[in-house]
Structure formats: C-alpha cells, structure tokens
Amino acid sequence: MTNYLKQRLARFDAALEASGVDAVLVTNLTNIYYLTGFHGTNATILISDKRRLFVTDARYIAMAREVVQGFDIIDHRDALGEIAKAIAGDGLETIGFENDVTFGFYQQLARVFEGYQLEPLANFVEQLRLIKDASEIATIKQACSISDKAFLDVLDFIKPGKTTELEVATFLDFRMREYGASGISFDTIAASGYRSAMPHGRASDKLILAGESLTLDFGCYYNHYVSDMTRTIHVGHVTDEEREIYDIVLRANQALIEKARAGLTFTDVDGIPRKVIEEAGYGPYFTHGIGHGIGLDVHEEPFFRKTDEVLEAGMVITDEPGIYLEGKYGLRIEDDLLITETGCEILTHAPKELIVI
Ligand SMILES: [Mn+2]
C-alpha cells in the first residue's frame, strides 16, 4: 500500500474513533477511490475498529485484488448482505452511512442492518479529502497545465463570424484529451455575446461574432483529479466599458490571490474579492459565490458556506469572481489556488490580461 493510502486510512480510523459510531459504510465511489485506489463502478466498503471489508462483483474482482490493500476482499453481488454476515459476531451497535444515498438504498440498509442503529454521516470522507497530499497536488497541477495549454491553442482556432460556441467547446475538449486528459471534468461552457451574461451558459450553435465577449469555463480529469478554469476574451474589438469591467473582475480575482493563506476565514475568502466588485458599483451583478474546493470532484468541500471556519494549508480552491449584465454580456475569471501557510500558489497559468482576438 502506498504511504498516501496508509495515511488516508489512518486519518479515517481517527475520524471513526471520534465519530461515536462503531463502523462506517462507504458507498460513494469517489470516496472509495480515495481510500483504496479502486476505480470500478461497483464497490462497497465497511470499516470498523476490527475490520476493513471491500465488496465488489465479478466484473471488478481482478482489479480489486490487484489494487486494494489492507481490506478483506469479497466477491459478491449482494454487498450489504455479505457485510452483514461478516460483522454479525462483532458486537457493533451503530453503523454510520453516507447521507447522500438514495432513499431506496436507505430502505435496503434499514432492512439488511435491522437491529443496528443507522447514523447518517455528512461529509465523513469528504472532510478527509479537504487537505490534499503531495501526490494529489502534483496531479491537480498536471490537470491545470493541460487546461492552460488547451486555452492557448483555442485562441488560434476561433474565427469571428465562422466558429460556433459548440465548435469551440469541442475543440477544447478534444485538445485536453490530446494533452493527456482522460475526459472533461464538466460540460465545457462557451458563452458569447449576450449569452455570456448567463454564468453557466452551455455551449450552443450560436456563431461567435466580432464585438462580442466569449467566456470559456472548462476543465479536465487527469489521473482522477480535476482542473477548473475560466477565461473571458473579446473578439474583434472591445469598448471602454468592457475594458473597465474586465479590470474590475481581474482586480477581484487578484485581491483573493494576494490575501489567501492558511487561517483566512471563509467569510473573507468570499468577502475580499466581493468588496472590490461592490466598491466599483457592480455588487448586485456578482450573483454567485467566490468558489469551491476541487480535487477528485470538480465541486467539493469547502463551499465557503460556514462562516466560522478557516482556510488550511493543502486546500485547493477556485477563485472565480464575475460580473453579469443580463441581456448584455458578462464575464468571469477563474483560477485554481493551492493554499499554503504563507499564501497561495496559483495552479492555472493561462494569461489573464485582456485578450482581443
Ligand atoms: Mn469553478
């Protein structure tokens, strides 16, 4: 087992000890990958202080035997039934389960683990995933560098009046794969002109015209980890107002980069860039939060909802202020930041100065 996996399981055990439940059932496949390195589409694990059980079916058993270490591996389609059998004599009373399961799955749990007290757990493994280790950080950097290169290439691909948003999105997707991505981390956003006022305008068959802005929000998977980046460019020419608004959003993005470091409160993470936009008079047009964590998922903890928590070294977050003028246009600039003790490291390096193609 790699040291990274050992450390994750040790942290899991400590969290289990502190949680008050006797065992935790993990069914979220991303969390299972994090804890075991297994990435099939069917697996269930249970960890108590006595056992680590890993159940998958015949399709994945060879992969499991190759990858999963430190668990008893069980080959069966009825994961819950097999786990119930295995723990029957262990004297467990409470079993924690992840609270994002479906209601149908919960009903099944209640039936199979009748006699146990079932405790829903929020973010049990996600909490462990907050702080990235060196291998995760190196992988996220690779994902970001793939996006950076694809962005530079797309600038030459766009021909005003000839290229559609969908063509641009497809180019980015394909180019990221050519650079080594295993896929895209979410549907690429390519929104031009009036459509850029929609923060998450999906690429359409609209032609990109001279005089318009174009917001590109895209990212990829590299070895299971994601990148998530936004750049807004202008096509043909740019007005004074557009230049001014671009400068405001860029200053907001940079304000967080200058201040972000371990110990900064979640309130300030959102507040510092928001203040720049508010002071410029565009407060009501910055209609979403400043960002989110990234890692194995493109949207993961922290979401900066809790006001009493602080950034910690090893978190990777996005910094994505925007201004959206409905019916007119909008723009956003997004970087991925690694939080350190003394500041932050920018992981996305594509140029941010105003680009007119
Ligand atoms: Mn994002």
Coordinates of C-alpha atoms and ligand atoms in Angstrom, one line a residue:
M1 CA 0.0 0.0 0.0
T2 CA 1.3 3.5 -0.8
N3 CA 2.1 5.7 2.1
Y4 CA -0.6 8.1 0.9
L5 CA -3.2 5.4 1.2
K6 CA -1.9 4.4 4.6
Q7 CA -2.1 8.0 5.8
R8 CA -5.7 8.3 4.5
L9 CA -6.8 5.1 6.2
A10 CA -5.1 6.3 9.4
R11 CA -7.0 9.5 9.2
F12 CA -10.2 7.6 8.5
D13 CA -9.6 5.5 11.6
A14 CA -9.1 8.6 13.8
A15 CA -12.3 10.1 12.4
L16 CA -14.1 6.9 13.1
E17 CA -12.9 6.8 16.7
A18 CA -14.0 10.4 17.2
S19 CA -17.4 9.9 15.5
G20 CA -19.2 7.9 18.0
V21 CA -20.3 5.2 15.5
D22 CA -18.9 1.7 15.6
A23 CA -18.4 1.3 11.9
V24 CA -18.8 3.3 8.7
L25 CA -20.2 2.0 5.4
V26 CA -18.8 3.9 2.4
T27 CA -20.7 3.6 -0.8
N28 CA -19.7 6.8 -2.7
L29 CA -17.3 5.6 -5.4
T30 CA -15.2 8.7 -5.4
N31 CA -14.6 8.3 -1.6
I32 CA -13.8 4.6 -2.2
Y33 CA -11.2 5.6 -4.8
Y34 CA -9.7 8.0 -2.3
L35 CA -9.4 5.3 0.4
T36 CA -8.4 2.3 -1.7
G37 CA -7.2 3.4 -5.2
F38 CA -10.0 1.2 -6.7
H39 CA -12.0 2.8 -9.5
G40 CA -14.6 0.4 -10.8
T41 CA -18.3 1.3 -10.9
N42 CA -19.4 -1.1 -8.1
A43 CA -17.9 -1.3 -4.6
T44 CA -18.9 -1.0 -1.0
I45 CA -16.6 -0.8 1.9
L46 CA -17.1 -1.1 5.7
I47 CA -14.5 -0.1 8.2
S48 CA -14.8 -0.7 11.9
D49 CA -12.0 -0.9 14.5
K50 CA -11.9 -4.7 13.9
R51 CA -12.3 -5.0 10.1
R52 CA -11.9 -3.4 6.7
L53 CA -14.2 -5.1 4.2
F54 CA -14.3 -4.4 0.5
V55 CA -17.0 -5.9 -1.7
T56 CA -17.3 -5.8 -5.4
D57 CA -18.7 -8.1 -8.1
A58 CA -17.1 -10.5 -10.6
R59 CA -16.5 -7.8 -13.2
Y60 CA -14.1 -6.0 -10.9
I61 CA -12.7 -8.6 -8.6
A62 CA -9.4 -9.0 -10.5
M63 CA -8.9 -5.2 -10.4
A64 CA -9.7 -5.1 -6.7
R65 CA -7.3 -7.9 -5.9
E66 CA -4.6 -6.1 -7.7
V67 CA -5.2 -2.6 -6.3
V68 CA -7.0 -2.8 -2.9
Q69 CA -4.7 -3.5 0.1
G70 CA -5.5 -3.7 3.8
F71 CA -9.0 -4.9 3.2
D72 CA -10.7 -8.3 3.2
I73 CA -11.9 -8.5 -0.4
I74 CA -15.3 -10.2 -1.0
D75 CA -16.6 -11.2 -4.5
H76 CA -20.4 -10.9 -4.3
R77 CA -23.3 -9.0 -5.9
D78 CA -25.1 -8.7 -2.6
A79 CA -22.6 -6.3 -0.9
L80 CA -24.8 -5.4 2.1
G81 CA -25.8 -8.9 2.8
E82 CA -22.2 -10.1 2.8
I83 CA -21.1 -7.3 5.0
A84 CA -24.0 -8.0 7.5
K85 CA -22.9 -11.7 7.6
A86 CA -19.2 -10.8 8.1
I87 CA -19.9 -8.4 11.1
A88 CA -22.6 -10.5 12.7
G89 CA -20.5 -11.6 15.7
D90 CA -18.6 -8.3 16.2
G91 CA -20.9 -6.7 18.7
L92 CA -21.3 -3.5 16.7
E93 CA -24.3 -1.3 17.7
T94 CA -24.2 1.8 15.4
I95 CA -23.3 1.9 11.8
G96 CA -22.7 5.2 10.0
F97 CA -23.6 5.6 6.3
E98 CA -23.1 8.4 3.9
N99 CA -26.1 10.7 3.8
D100 CA -26.1 11.2 0.1
V101 CA -27.5 7.8 -0.7
T102 CA -30.9 7.4 -2.3
F103 CA -34.0 6.8 -0.3
G104 CA -34.4 3.4 -1.9
F105 CA -30.8 2.4 -0.8
Y106 CA -31.6 3.6 2.7
Q107 CA -34.6 1.4 2.9
Q108 CA -32.4 -1.5 1.8
L109 CA -29.9 -0.6 4.5
A110 CA -32.6 -0.5 7.2
R111 CA -33.8 -4.0 6.1
V112 CA -30.4 -5.6 6.0
F113 CA -29.0 -4.0 9.1
E114 CA -32.1 -4.3 11.2
G115 CA -31.1 -4.4 14.9
Y116 CA -28.3 -1.8 14.3
Q117 CA -28.7 1.8 14.8
L118 CA -28.0 3.5 11.5
E119 CA -26.5 7.0 11.6
P120 CA -26.4 9.3 8.6
L121 CA -23.0 11.0 8.2
A122 CA -22.4 14.2 6.3
N123 CA -19.1 14.7 4.6
F124 CA -17.3 12.0 6.6
V125 CA -14.7 11.1 3.9
E126 CA -15.1 14.5 2.1
Q127 CA -13.7 16.1 5.3
L128 CA -10.6 13.9 4.9
R129 CA -10.3 15.0 1.3
L130 CA -10.2 18.7 2.2
I131 CA -6.4 18.7 2.7
K132 CA -4.5 17.4 -0.4
D133 CA -1.3 15.4 0.0
A134 CA 1.7 15.9 -2.2
S135 CA 0.6 13.3 -4.8
E136 CA -2.8 14.9 -5.1
I137 CA -1.3 18.3 -5.6
A138 CA 1.1 17.1 -8.2
T139 CA -1.8 15.5 -10.1
I140 CA -4.1 18.6 -9.9
K141 CA -1.1 20.7 -11.3
Q142 CA -1.0 18.3 -14.3
A143 CA -4.7 18.7 -14.9
C144 CA -4.3 22.5 -14.7
S145 CA -1.4 22.6 -17.1
I146 CA -3.4 20.6 -19.7
S147 CA -6.2 23.2 -19.5
D148 CA -3.6 26.0 -19.8
K149 CA -2.3 24.6 -23.0
A150 CA -5.7 24.0 -24.5
F151 CA -6.7 27.6 -23.8
L152 CA -3.7 28.9 -25.7
D153 CA -4.5 26.7 -28.7
V154 CA -8.2 27.7 -28.8
L155 CA -7.2 31.3 -29.3
D156 CA -6.0 30.4 -32.8
F157 CA -9.0 28.2 -33.6
I158 CA -11.7 30.9 -33.2
K159 CA -12.6 32.7 -36.4
P160 CA -15.1 35.5 -35.7
G161 CA -18.3 35.1 -37.6
K162 CA -17.4 31.5 -38.6
T163 CA -16.9 29.5 -35.4
T164 CA -19.8 28.4 -33.1
E165 CA -19.7 28.1 -29.3
L166 CA -20.1 24.3 -29.7
E167 CA -17.2 24.1 -32.1
V168 CA -15.0 26.0 -29.6
A169 CA -16.1 23.7 -26.7
T170 CA -15.5 20.6 -28.8
F171 CA -12.0 21.9 -29.7
L172 CA -11.1 22.5 -26.1
D173 CA -12.4 19.0 -25.0
F174 CA -10.5 17.3 -27.8
R175 CA -7.3 19.2 -27.2
M176 CA -7.3 18.5 -23.5
R177 CA -7.6 14.8 -24.3
E178 CA -4.7 15.1 -26.7
Y179 CA -2.6 16.6 -24.0
G180 CA -3.3 13.6 -21.7
A181 CA -6.7 14.2 -20.0
S182 CA -8.9 11.2 -19.6
G183 CA -12.0 13.3 -20.0
I184 CA -13.6 16.7 -19.2
S185 CA -14.5 17.4 -15.6
F186 CA -17.8 19.1 -16.6
D187 CA -19.6 20.2 -19.7
T188 CA -17.5 23.0 -21.2
I189 CA -19.1 26.4 -21.0
A190 CA -18.6 28.6 -24.1
A191 CA -20.9 31.6 -23.9
S192 CA -20.5 34.5 -26.3
G193 CA -22.1 38.0 -26.5
Y194 CA -25.5 38.2 -24.7
R195 CA -25.2 34.6 -23.7
S196 CA -22.1 35.3 -21.6
A197 CA -24.4 37.0 -19.1
M198 CA -25.5 33.5 -18.1
P199 CA -22.9 32.4 -15.6
H200 CA -23.2 28.8 -16.8
G201 CA -24.3 29.3 -20.4
R202 CA -23.8 25.9 -22.1
A203 CA -22.2 26.0 -25.5
S204 CA -24.8 26.4 -28.2
D205 CA -24.7 26.5 -32.0
K206 CA -24.5 30.3 -31.9
L207 CA -21.8 31.9 -34.0
I208 CA -19.2 33.9 -32.2
L209 CA -19.2 37.4 -33.7
A210 CA -16.8 40.3 -33.8
G211 CA -17.6 42.8 -31.0
E212 CA -18.6 40.1 -28.6
S213 CA -17.0 38.7 -25.4
L214 CA -16.6 34.9 -25.0
T215 CA -16.5 33.2 -21.6
L216 CA -14.8 29.8 -21.6
D217 CA -15.1 27.8 -18.4
F218 CA -13.6 24.3 -18.7
G219 CA -11.5 21.7 -17.1
C220 CA -10.4 18.1 -17.4
Y221 CA -9.7 14.9 -15.5
Y222 CA -6.1 13.8 -15.2
N223 CA -5.5 10.6 -13.3
H224 CA -8.8 11.1 -11.4
Y225 CA -8.2 14.7 -10.4
V226 CA -9.7 17.8 -12.0
S227 CA -8.9 21.3 -13.2
D228 CA -11.5 24.1 -13.4
M229 CA -10.6 27.3 -15.2
T230 CA -12.4 30.3 -16.7
R231 CA -11.1 32.9 -19.1
T232 CA -13.1 35.6 -20.9
I233 CA -11.8 37.0 -24.1
H234 CA -13.0 39.6 -26.5
V235 CA -13.5 39.2 -30.2
G236 CA -12.7 41.8 -32.8
H237 CA -12.7 44.9 -30.6
V238 CA -13.5 46.0 -27.1
T239 CA -15.4 49.0 -25.7
D240 CA -14.2 51.2 -22.8
E241 CA -17.0 49.9 -20.6
E242 CA -16.0 46.3 -21.3
R243 CA -12.3 47.1 -20.6
E244 CA -13.3 48.7 -17.3
I245 CA -15.5 45.8 -16.2
Y246 CA -12.8 43.3 -17.2
D247 CA -10.3 45.3 -15.0
I248 CA -12.7 45.1 -12.0
V249 CA -13.2 41.4 -12.2
L250 CA -9.4 40.8 -12.7
R251 CA -8.7 43.0 -9.6
A252 CA -11.3 41.0 -7.6
N253 CA -9.6 37.7 -8.7
Q254 CA -6.2 39.1 -7.8
A255 CA -7.4 40.5 -4.4
L256 CA -8.1 37.0 -3.2
I257 CA -4.7 35.7 -4.6
E258 CA -2.9 38.4 -2.6
K259 CA -4.7 37.6 0.7
A260 CA -5.4 33.9 0.5
R261 CA -3.4 31.9 3.1
A262 CA -4.0 29.4 5.8
G263 CA -6.0 31.0 8.6
L264 CA -8.1 33.3 6.4
T265 CA -11.8 32.9 7.3
F266 CA -14.3 31.5 4.9
T267 CA -16.2 34.9 5.2
D268 CA -13.1 36.7 4.0
V269 CA -12.5 34.3 1.1
D270 CA -15.8 35.5 -0.4
G271 CA -15.7 39.0 1.1
I272 CA -12.3 40.2 -0.1
P273 CA -13.0 39.9 -3.9
R274 CA -16.6 40.8 -3.5
K275 CA -15.6 44.1 -1.9
V276 CA -13.6 45.1 -5.0
I277 CA -16.7 44.5 -7.2
E278 CA -19.0 46.3 -4.7
E279 CA -16.8 49.3 -4.5
A280 CA -16.8 49.6 -8.2
G281 CA -20.6 49.7 -8.2
Y282 CA -21.3 46.2 -9.6
G283 CA -22.1 44.3 -6.3
P284 CA -25.6 43.2 -7.4
Y285 CA -24.1 41.7 -10.7
F286 CA -21.8 39.3 -8.9
T287 CA -24.5 36.7 -8.4
H288 CA -22.7 33.7 -7.1
G289 CA -20.2 32.6 -4.5
I290 CA -16.4 33.1 -5.0
G291 CA -15.6 29.5 -5.5
H292 CA -15.4 26.0 -4.2
G293 CA -12.9 23.2 -3.5
I294 CA -11.6 21.0 -6.3
G295 CA -9.9 17.6 -6.1
L296 CA -11.5 14.3 -7.1
D297 CA -14.7 16.2 -7.8
V298 CA -15.0 19.4 -9.6
H299 CA -17.2 20.8 -6.9
E300 CA -16.2 19.6 -3.4
E301 CA -15.8 20.9 0.1
P302 CA -15.1 23.7 1.1
F303 CA -18.1 25.6 -0.3
F304 CA -17.4 28.6 2.0
R305 CA -20.9 28.4 3.5
K306 CA -19.7 28.1 7.1
T307 CA -18.6 31.4 8.4
D308 CA -16.6 30.2 11.4
E309 CA -14.1 28.0 9.5
V310 CA -10.8 28.9 8.0
L311 CA -8.6 28.0 5.1
E312 CA -6.0 25.4 5.8
A313 CA -2.7 24.7 4.0
G314 CA -3.3 22.0 1.4
M315 CA -6.8 23.0 0.4
V316 CA -7.2 23.6 -3.3
I317 CA -9.9 26.2 -4.1
T318 CA -11.2 28.2 -7.1
D319 CA -11.2 31.9 -7.2
E320 CA -13.9 32.9 -9.7
P321 CA -15.4 36.4 -9.4
G322 CA -17.7 37.5 -12.2
I323 CA -20.0 40.3 -13.3
Y324 CA -23.1 39.5 -15.4
L325 CA -25.2 42.2 -17.1
E326 CA -28.4 40.4 -18.1
G327 CA -29.3 40.8 -21.8
K328 CA -25.9 42.5 -22.5
Y329 CA -22.9 40.3 -21.6
G330 CA -20.9 39.0 -18.7
L331 CA -17.5 37.8 -17.7
R332 CA -15.7 35.7 -15.2
I333 CA -12.1 34.9 -14.5
E334 CA -11.3 31.7 -12.6
D335 CA -8.0 30.3 -11.2
D336 CA -7.3 27.3 -9.1
L337 CA -5.3 28.1 -5.9
L338 CA -3.3 25.9 -3.6
I339 CA -3.5 27.3 -0.1
T340 CA -0.2 27.4 1.8
E341 CA 0.9 28.5 5.3
T342 CA 2.2 31.8 3.9
G343 CA 0.0 32.5 0.9
C344 CA -1.2 30.6 -2.1
E345 CA 0.2 29.1 -5.2
I346 CA -1.7 29.7 -8.5
L347 CA -2.1 26.4 -10.3
T348 CA -3.7 27.8 -13.5
H349 CA -1.3 29.8 -15.6
A350 CA -3.1 30.8 -18.8
P351 CA -2.8 34.5 -19.4
K352 CA -5.3 36.8 -17.7
E353 CA -4.6 40.1 -19.4
L354 CA -7.4 41.3 -21.6
I355 CA -7.1 39.3 -24.8
V356 CA -8.7 40.6 -28.1
I357 CA -8.6 38.1 -30.9
Ligands
MN1 MN -15.5 26.6 -10.8

